[in-house]
CSV table of N, CA and C in Angstrom, one decimal:
chain,number,residue,atom,x,y,z
A,179,MET,N,64.8,97.8,95.1
A,179,MET,CA,65.0,98.7,96.2
A,179,MET,C,66.5,98.8,96.4
A,180,THR,N,67.0,100.0,96.6
A,180,THR,CA,68.4,100.3,96.8
A,180,THR,C,68.8,100.2,98.3
A,181,ALA,N,69.8,99.5,98.6
A,181,ALA,CA,70.2,99.4,100.0
A,181,ALA,C,70.9,100.7,100.5
A,182,ILE,N,70.6,101.1,101.7
A,182,ILE,CA,71.2,102.3,102.2
A,182,ILE,C,72.5,101.9,102.9
A,183,PRO,N,73.6,102.5,102.6
A,183,PRO,CA,74.9,102.1,103.2
A,183,PRO,C,74.9,102.4,104.7
A,184,SER,N,75.6,101.6,105.5
A,184,SER,CA,75.7,102.0,106.9
A,184,SER,C,76.6,103.2,107.1
A,185,GLY,N,76.6,103.8,108.2
A,185,GLY,CA,77.4,105.0,108.5
A,185,GLY,C,78.8,104.8,108.2
A,186,ARG,N,79.4,103.7,108.6
A,186,ARG,CA,80.8,103.4,108.3
A,186,ARG,C,81.1,103.3,106.8
A,187,ARG,N,80.2,102.7,106.1
A,187,ARG,CA,80.4,102.5,104.6
A,187,ARG,C,80.3,103.9,103.9
A,188,MET,N,79.3,104.7,104.4
A,188,MET,CA,79.1,106.0,103.8
A,188,MET,C,80.4,106.9,104.1
A,189,GLU,N,80.9,106.8,105.3
A,189,GLU,CA,82.1,107.5,105.7
A,189,GLU,C,83.3,107.1,104.8
A,190,ARG,N,83.5,105.8,104.6
A,190,ARG,CA,84.6,105.3,103.8
A,190,ARG,C,84.4,105.8,102.4
A,191,ALA,N,83.1,105.8,101.9
A,191,ALA,CA,82.8,106.2,100.5
A,191,ALA,C,83.2,107.7,100.3
A,192,ALA,N,82.9,108.5,101.4
A,192,ALA,CA,83.2,109.9,101.3
A,192,ALA,C,84.7,110.1,101.3
A,193,VAL,N,85.4,109.4,102.1
A,193,VAL,CA,86.9,109.5,102.1
A,193,VAL,C,87.5,109.1,100.8
A,194,ASN,N,87.0,108.0,100.3
A,194,ASN,CA,87.5,107.5,99.0
A,194,ASN,C,87.2,108.6,97.9
A,195,ALA,N,86.0,109.2,97.9
A,195,ALA,CA,85.7,110.2,96.9
A,195,ALA,C,86.7,111.4,97.0
A,196,VAL,N,87.0,111.8,98.2
A,196,VAL,CA,87.9,113.0,98.4
A,196,VAL,C,89.3,112.6,97.9
A,197,LEU,N,89.8,111.4,98.3
A,197,LEU,CA,91.1,110.9,97.9
A,197,LEU,C,91.2,110.8,96.4
A,198,ALA,N,90.1,110.4,95.7
A,198,ALA,CA,90.1,110.3,94.3
A,198,ALA,C,90.2,111.7,93.6
A,199,HIS,N,89.4,112.6,94.2
A,199,HIS,CA,89.5,114.0,93.7
A,199,HIS,C,90.9,114.6,93.8
A,200,LEU,N,91.5,114.5,95.0
A,200,LEU,CA,92.8,115.0,95.2
A,200,LEU,C,93.8,114.3,94.3
A,201,GLY,N,93.7,113.0,94.1
A,201,GLY,CA,94.5,112.3,93.2
A,201,GLY,C,94.4,112.7,91.8
A,202,GLU,N,93.2,113.0,91.4
A,202,GLU,CA,93.0,113.5,90.0
A,202,GLU,C,93.7,114.9,89.8
A,203,MET,N,93.6,115.7,90.8
A,203,MET,CA,94.2,117.1,90.8
A,203,MET,C,95.8,116.9,90.6
A,204,ALA,N,96.4,116.0,91.4
A,204,ALA,CA,97.8,115.9,91.5
A,204,ALA,C,98.3,114.8,90.5
A,205,GLU,N,97.4,114.1,89.9
A,205,GLU,CA,97.8,113.0,88.9
A,205,GLU,C,98.6,111.9,89.6
A,206,VAL,N,98.1,111.5,90.8
A,206,VAL,CA,98.6,110.4,91.6
A,206,VAL,C,97.4,109.5,92.0
A,207,THR,N,97.8,108.3,92.5
A,207,THR,CA,96.7,107.5,93.1
A,207,THR,C,97.1,107.2,94.5
A,208,PHE,N,96.1,107.6,95.4
A,208,PHE,CA,96.3,107.3,96.9
A,208,PHE,C,95.7,106.0,97.2
A,209,GLY,N,96.4,105.3,98.1
A,209,GLY,CA,95.9,104.0,98.6
A,209,GLY,C,94.9,104.3,99.8
A,210,CYS,N,94.1,103.4,100.1
A,210,CYS,CA,93.1,103.6,101.2
A,210,CYS,C,93.7,103.7,102.5
A,211,SER,N,94.9,103.2,102.7
A,211,SER,CA,95.6,103.3,104.0
A,211,SER,C,96.7,104.4,104.0
A,212,ASP,N,96.8,105.2,103.0
A,212,ASP,CA,97.8,106.3,102.9
A,212,ASP,C,97.3,107.4,103.9
A,213,HIS,N,98.3,108.1,104.4
A,213,HIS,CA,98.0,109.3,105.2
A,213,HIS,C,98.1,110.5,104.3
A,214,VAL,N,97.0,111.2,104.1
A,214,VAL,CA,96.9,112.3,103.2
A,214,VAL,C,96.3,113.5,103.9
A,215,LEU,N,97.0,114.7,103.7
A,215,LEU,CA,96.6,115.9,104.3
A,215,LEU,C,96.5,117.0,103.2
A,216,TYR,N,95.4,117.6,103.1
A,216,TYR,CA,95.2,118.7,102.1
A,216,TYR,C,95.2,120.0,102.8
A,217,TRP,N,95.9,121.0,102.2
A,217,TRP,CA,96.0,122.3,102.8
A,217,TRP,C,96.0,123.4,101.7
A,218,VAL,N,95.4,124.5,102.0
A,218,VAL,CA,95.5,125.7,101.1
A,218,VAL,C,96.2,126.8,101.9
A,219,ASP,N,97.3,127.3,101.4
A,219,ASP,CA,98.1,128.4,102.1
A,219,ASP,C,97.5,129.8,101.8
A,220,GLU,N,98.1,130.8,102.4
A,220,GLU,CA,97.6,132.1,102.3
A,220,GLU,C,97.7,132.7,100.9
A,221,PHE,N,98.4,132.0,100.0
A,221,PHE,CA,98.5,132.5,98.6
A,221,PHE,C,97.6,131.7,97.7
A,222,ASP,N,96.7,130.9,98.3
A,222,ASP,CA,95.8,130.0,97.6
A,222,ASP,C,96.5,128.9,96.8
A,223,ASP,N,97.8,128.6,97.2
A,223,ASP,CA,98.4,127.4,96.7
A,223,ASP,C,97.9,126.2,97.4
A,224,GLN,N,97.7,125.1,96.6
A,224,GLN,CA,97.2,123.9,97.2
A,224,GLN,C,98.4,122.9,97.5
A,225,LEU,N,98.4,122.4,98.7
A,225,LEU,CA,99.4,121.4,99.1
A,225,LEU,C,98.8,120.1,99.5
A,226,ILE,N,99.4,119.0,99.2
A,226,ILE,CA,99.0,117.7,99.6
A,226,ILE,C,100.2,117.1,100.2
A,227,PHE,N,100.1,116.7,101.5
A,227,PHE,CA,101.2,116.0,102.2
A,227,PHE,C,100.7,114.5,102.2
A,228,TRP,N,101.6,113.6,101.9
A,228,TRP,CA,101.2,112.2,101.6
A,228,TRP,C,102.2,111.3,102.1
A,229,GLN,N,101.8,110.3,102.9
A,229,GLN,CA,102.8,109.3,103.4
A,229,GLN,C,102.1,107.9,103.3
A,230,ARG,N,102.8,107.0,102.8
A,230,ARG,CA,102.3,105.6,102.7
A,230,ARG,C,102.8,104.9,104.0
A,231,PRO,N,102.0,104.0,104.6
A,231,PRO,CA,102.4,103.3,105.8
A,231,PRO,C,103.7,102.6,105.6
A,232,GLY,N,104.6,102.7,106.5
A,232,GLY,CA,105.9,102.0,106.5
A,232,GLY,C,107.0,102.8,105.8
A,233,GLU,N,106.6,103.9,105.1
A,233,GLU,CA,107.7,104.6,104.4
A,233,GLU,C,108.4,105.6,105.4
A,234,SER,N,109.7,105.8,105.2
A,234,SER,CA,110.4,106.6,106.1
A,234,SER,C,110.3,108.1,105.7
A,235,HIS,N,109.7,108.4,104.6
A,235,HIS,CA,109.5,109.8,104.2
A,235,HIS,C,108.1,110.1,103.8
A,236,ALA,N,107.8,111.3,103.7
A,236,ALA,CA,106.5,111.8,103.2
A,236,ALA,C,106.7,112.5,101.9
A,237,THR,N,105.7,112.8,101.2
A,237,THR,CA,105.8,113.4,99.9
A,237,THR,C,104.9,114.7,99.9
A,238,LEU,N,105.5,115.8,99.5
A,238,LEU,CA,104.7,117.0,99.3
A,238,LEU,C,104.4,117.2,97.8
A,239,LEU,N,103.1,117.4,97.5
A,239,LEU,CA,102.6,117.7,96.2
A,239,LEU,C,102.1,119.1,96.3
A,240,HIS,N,102.6,120.0,95.4
A,240,HIS,CA,102.3,121.5,95.6
A,240,HIS,C,101.8,122.0,94.2
A,241,SER,N,100.7,122.6,94.2
A,241,SER,CA,100.1,123.1,93.0
A,241,SER,C,101.0,124.1,92.3
A,242,ASP,N,101.7,125.0,93.0
A,242,ASP,CA,102.5,126.0,92.4
A,242,ASP,C,103.8,125.4,91.8
A,243,LEU,N,104.1,124.1,92.1
A,243,LEU,CA,105.3,123.4,91.6
A,243,LEU,C,104.8,122.3,90.6
A,244,ASP,N,103.7,122.5,90.0
A,244,ASP,CA,103.1,121.6,89.0
A,244,ASP,C,102.9,120.2,89.5
A,245,TRP,N,102.7,120.1,90.8
A,245,TRP,CA,102.4,118.8,91.5
A,245,TRP,C,103.6,117.9,91.5
A,246,ASP,N,104.8,118.4,91.1
A,246,ASP,CA,106.0,117.5,91.2
A,246,ASP,C,106.3,117.1,92.6
A,247,PRO,N,106.5,115.8,92.9
A,247,PRO,CA,106.7,115.4,94.2
A,247,PRO,C,108.0,115.8,94.8
A,248,ILE,N,107.9,116.2,96.1
A,248,ILE,CA,109.1,116.6,96.9
A,248,ILE,C,109.1,115.7,98.1
A,249,SER,N,110.2,115.0,98.3
A,249,SER,CA,110.3,114.1,99.5
A,249,SER,C,110.6,114.9,100.7
A,250,ILE,N,109.9,114.6,101.8
A,250,ILE,CA,110.0,115.2,103.1
A,250,ILE,C,110.6,114.1,104.0
A,251,THR,N,111.7,114.4,104.6
A,251,THR,CA,112.3,113.5,105.6
A,251,THR,C,112.5,114.2,106.9
A,252,PRO,N,112.8,113.5,108.0
A,252,PRO,CA,113.1,114.2,109.2
A,252,PRO,C,114.2,115.2,109.1
A,253,GLY,N,115.1,115.0,108.2
A,253,GLY,CA,116.2,116.0,107.9
A,253,GLY,C,115.8,117.2,107.1
A,254,GLY,N,114.6,117.2,106.5
A,254,GLY,CA,114.2,118.3,105.7
A,254,GLY,C,113.6,117.9,104.3
A,255,ALA,N,113.4,118.9,103.5
A,255,ALA,CA,112.8,118.6,102.2
A,255,ALA,C,114.0,118.4,101.2
A,256,ALA,N,113.8,117.6,100.2
A,256,ALA,CA,114.7,117.4,99.2
A,256,ALA,C,114.1,117.6,97.8
A,257,ILE,N,114.5,118.6,97.1
A,257,ILE,CA,113.9,118.9,95.8
A,257,ILE,C,114.9,118.3,94.8
A,258,ILE,N,114.5,117.2,94.1
A,258,ILE,CA,115.4,116.5,93.2
A,258,ILE,C,114.9,116.9,91.8
A,259,THR,N,115.8,117.4,91.0
A,259,THR,CA,115.5,117.8,89.6
A,259,THR,C,116.2,116.8,88.7
A,260,GLY,N,115.6,116.5,87.6
A,260,GLY,CA,116.2,115.5,86.7
A,260,GLY,C,116.6,116.1,85.4
């Protein structure tokens, strides 16, 4: 007999599944305590805003920019090319 997960465990499993899917899209790995926001703009571009606890900046991952990370700070966005 298979145990049925409690509501909290089912909720956490669903969140983990979404984070895993978004991570596969952007080729990153999100931690379970990371703050992650997914957005689709009016041009159907996919954006993921991501911040790890304790970091002073967030990261923007954008489908139209090949998911290259862009640091977002209180002073603005910084696009660093190498």
